[in-house]
mmCIF file of N, CA and C in Angstrom:
data_model
loop_
_atom_site.group_PDB
_atom_site.id
_atom_site.type_symbol
_atom_site.label_atom_id
_atom_site.label_comp_id
_atom_site.label_asym_id
_atom_site.label_seq_id
_atom_site.Cartn_x
_atom_site.Cartn_y
_atom_site.Cartn_z
ATOM 1 N N UNK A 22 180.845 146.564 163.026
ATOM 2 C CA UNK A 22 180.898 145.707 163.306
ATOM 3 C C UNK A 22 179.651 145.081 163.977
ATOM 4 N N UNK A 23 179.316 143.189 163.144
ATOM 5 C CA UNK A 23 177.627 143.310 163.821
ATOM 6 C C UNK A 23 177.792 142.207 163.948
ATOM 7 N N UNK A 24 177.195 141.824 164.672
ATOM 8 C CA UNK A 24 177.628 140.545 166.125
ATOM 9 C C UNK A 24 175.617 139.766 165.706
ATOM 10 N N UNK A 25 176.476 138.315 166.150
ATOM 11 C CA UNK A 25 175.113 137.741 165.281
ATOM 12 C C UNK A 25 175.484 135.511 166.284
ATOM 13 N N UNK A 26 174.765 134.931 166.636
ATOM 14 C CA UNK A 26 174.511 133.949 167.449
ATOM 15 C C UNK A 26 175.171 132.661 166.269
ATOM 16 N N UNK A 27 176.696 132.391 167.213
ATOM 17 C CA UNK A 27 177.176 131.258 166.655
ATOM 18 C C UNK A 27 176.918 130.018 167.327
ATOM 19 N N UNK A 28 176.804 130.059 168.637
ATOM 20 C CA UNK A 28 177.125 129.095 169.186
ATOM 21 C C UNK A 28 176.014 129.237 170.659
ATOM 22 N N UNK A 29 175.074 128.110 171.167
ATOM 23 C CA UNK A 29 174.204 128.841 172.115
ATOM 24 C C UNK A 29 174.821 128.672 173.922
ATOM 25 N N UNK A 30 176.250 128.344 173.399
ATOM 26 C CA UNK A 30 176.920 128.200 175.020
ATOM 27 C C UNK A 30 177.432 129.650 175.629
ATOM 28 N N UNK A 31 177.354 129.599 176.688
ATOM 29 C CA UNK A 31 177.524 131.509 177.197
ATOM 30 C C UNK A 31 178.840 132.007 176.948
ATOM 31 N N UNK A 32 179.365 132.934 176.513
ATOM 32 C CA UNK A 32 180.401 133.536 176.866
ATOM 33 C C UNK A 32 181.138 134.578 177.385
ATOM 34 N N UNK A 33 181.675 133.907 178.812
ATOM 35 C CA UNK A 33 181.526 134.278 179.973
ATOM 36 C C UNK A 33 182.689 135.806 180.036
ATOM 37 N N UNK A 34 183.519 136.073 178.844
ATOM 38 C CA UNK A 34 184.490 136.805 178.883
ATOM 39 C C UNK A 34 184.974 136.884 177.021
ATOM 40 N N UNK A 35 185.743 138.421 176.672
ATOM 41 C CA UNK A 35 186.125 138.206 175.582
ATOM 42 C C UNK A 35 186.786 139.063 175.856
ATOM 43 N N UNK A 36 187.987 138.905 175.319
ATOM 44 C CA UNK A 36 189.343 139.509 175.134
ATOM 45 C C UNK A 36 189.902 140.090 173.786
ATOM 46 N N UNK A 37 189.919 141.200 173.244
ATOM 47 C CA UNK A 37 190.870 141.703 172.303
ATOM 48 C C UNK A 37 192.152 142.144 172.031
ATOM 49 N N UNK A 38 193.115 141.654 171.286
ATOM 50 C CA UNK A 38 194.660 141.824 171.258
ATOM 51 C C UNK A 38 194.629 143.236 170.504
ATOM 52 N N UNK A 39 195.549 143.960 171.700
ATOM 53 C CA UNK A 39 195.103 145.658 171.682
ATOM 54 C C UNK A 39 196.180 146.289 169.853
ATOM 55 N N UNK A 40 196.919 144.986 169.599
ATOM 56 C CA UNK A 40 197.546 144.912 168.080
ATOM 57 C C UNK A 40 196.938 144.972 167.362
ATOM 58 N N UNK A 41 196.177 143.613 167.232
ATOM 59 C CA UNK A 41 195.349 143.350 166.092
ATOM 60 C C UNK A 41 193.702 143.134 166.540
ATOM 61 N N UNK A 42 193.070 143.773 165.979
ATOM 62 C CA UNK A 42 191.614 143.725 166.708
ATOM 63 C C UNK A 42 190.950 142.353 166.210
ATOM 64 N N UNK A 43 191.142 141.694 164.936
ATOM 65 C CA UNK A 43 190.692 140.902 164.306
ATOM 66 C C UNK A 43 190.705 139.272 165.411
ATOM 67 N N UNK A 44 191.996 139.582 166.411
ATOM 68 C CA UNK A 44 192.546 138.224 167.022
ATOM 69 C C UNK A 44 191.939 138.420 168.537
ATOM 70 N N UNK A 45 190.638 137.568 168.488
ATOM 71 C CA UNK A 45 189.876 137.685 170.157
ATOM 72 C C UNK A 45 189.898 136.333 170.314
ATOM 73 N N UNK A 46 189.896 136.557 171.823
ATOM 74 C CA UNK A 46 189.993 135.633 172.706
ATOM 75 C C UNK A 46 188.669 134.991 173.344
ATOM 76 N N UNK A 47 187.685 134.474 173.279
ATOM 77 C CA UNK A 47 186.720 134.233 174.288
ATOM 78 C C UNK A 47 186.318 132.878 175.111
ATOM 79 N N UNK A 48 186.169 133.591 176.381
ATOM 80 C CA UNK A 48 186.072 132.558 177.680
ATOM 81 C C UNK A 48 184.773 132.056 177.657
ATOM 82 N N UNK A 49 184.514 130.462 177.824
ATOM 83 C CA UNK A 49 183.391 130.018 177.187
ATOM 84 C C UNK A 49 182.935 129.079 178.868
ATOM 85 N N UNK A 50 182.145 128.607 179.141
ATOM 86 C CA UNK A 50 181.645 127.549 180.081
ATOM 87 C C UNK A 50 182.561 126.575 180.254
ATOM 88 N N UNK A 51 183.662 126.137 179.506
ATOM 89 C CA UNK A 51 184.219 124.716 179.540
ATOM 90 C C UNK A 51 185.820 125.054 178.777
ATOM 91 N N UNK A 52 186.057 126.094 178.254
ATOM 92 C CA UNK A 52 186.907 126.259 176.999
ATOM 93 C C UNK A 52 187.118 127.188 176.691
ATOM 94 N N UNK A 53 187.951 127.836 175.793
ATOM 95 C CA UNK A 53 188.856 129.472 175.654
ATOM 96 C C UNK A 53 188.731 128.712 174.158
ATOM 97 N N UNK A 54 188.356 130.203 173.714
ATOM 98 C CA UNK A 54 188.406 129.641 172.001
ATOM 99 C C UNK A 54 188.847 130.788 170.954
ATOM 100 N N UNK A 55 189.731 130.982 169.963
ATOM 101 C CA UNK A 55 190.557 131.782 169.771
ATOM 102 C C UNK A 55 190.204 132.321 168.407
ATOM 103 N N UNK A 56 190.113 133.380 167.656
ATOM 104 C CA UNK A 56 189.592 133.651 166.074
ATOM 105 C C UNK A 56 190.778 134.637 165.271
ATOM 106 N N UNK A 57 191.218 134.391 164.606
ATOM 107 C CA UNK A 57 192.362 135.361 164.152
ATOM 108 C C UNK A 57 191.694 136.014 162.741
ATOM 109 N N UNK A 58 190.301 135.911 162.382
ATOM 110 C CA UNK A 58 190.055 136.973 161.061
ATOM 111 C C UNK A 58 188.960 138.001 161.936
ATOM 112 N N UNK A 59 188.239 138.321 163.256
ATOM 113 C CA UNK A 59 187.350 138.865 163.637
ATOM 114 C C UNK A 59 186.428 138.301 163.682
ATOM 115 N N UNK A 60 186.474 136.616 164.080
ATOM 116 C CA UNK A 60 185.048 136.401 164.098
ATOM 117 C C UNK A 60 184.411 135.231 163.299
ATOM 118 N N UNK A 61 184.636 135.193 162.089
ATOM 119 C CA UNK A 61 184.639 134.575 160.951
ATOM 120 C C UNK A 61 184.595 133.053 161.040
ATOM 121 N N UNK A 62 185.469 132.490 161.565
ATOM 122 C CA UNK A 62 186.395 131.390 162.482
ATOM 123 C C UNK A 62 186.663 131.492 163.549
ATOM 124 N N UNK A 63 185.932 130.453 164.203
ATOM 125 C CA UNK A 63 186.847 130.057 165.498
ATOM 126 C C UNK A 63 187.401 128.809 166.044
ATOM 127 N N UNK A 64 188.385 128.756 166.633
ATOM 128 C CA UNK A 64 189.135 127.757 167.175
ATOM 129 C C UNK A 64 189.545 127.189 168.330
ATOM 130 N N UNK A 65 189.495 126.325 169.071
ATOM 131 C CA UNK A 65 189.912 125.851 170.475
ATOM 132 C C UNK A 65 191.585 126.304 170.526
ATOM 133 N N UNK A 66 190.805 126.814 171.584
ATOM 134 C CA UNK A 66 192.622 127.294 172.242
ATOM 135 C C UNK A 66 193.408 126.039 173.120
ATOM 136 N N UNK A 67 194.346 125.889 172.856
ATOM 137 C CA UNK A 67 194.849 125.038 173.828
ATOM 138 C C UNK A 67 196.170 125.249 173.994
ATOM 139 N N UNK A 68 196.248 124.672 174.969
ATOM 140 C CA UNK A 68 197.473 124.922 176.009
ATOM 141 C C UNK A 68 198.240 123.648 176.362
ATOM 142 N N UNK A 69 199.416 124.094 176.675
ATOM 143 C CA UNK A 69 200.718 122.467 177.195
ATOM 144 C C UNK A 69 201.475 123.228 177.836
ATOM 145 N N UNK A 70 201.570 122.390 179.164
ATOM 146 C CA UNK A 70 202.017 122.722 180.289
ATOM 147 C C UNK A 70 204.311 121.869 180.464
ATOM 148 N N UNK A 71 205.147 122.944 179.662
ATOM 149 C CA UNK A 71 206.045 122.396 180.497
ATOM 150 C C UNK A 71 206.742 121.867 181.685
ATOM 151 N N UNK A 72 207.431 121.089 181.760
ATOM 152 C CA UNK A 72 208.163 120.400 183.215
ATOM 153 C C UNK A 72 209.022 120.887 183.361
#
């Protein structure tokens, strides 16, 4: 696996799905980002709160 800079924002934590190594979640300073293709593309991870 190769690593490359995709954003100047700091990543404070990185989680890898144990069942799917292409699924990662990156914690940044102000948000979470998710990839399902091993880091080729990233999307903001959003949460909804049930009342």
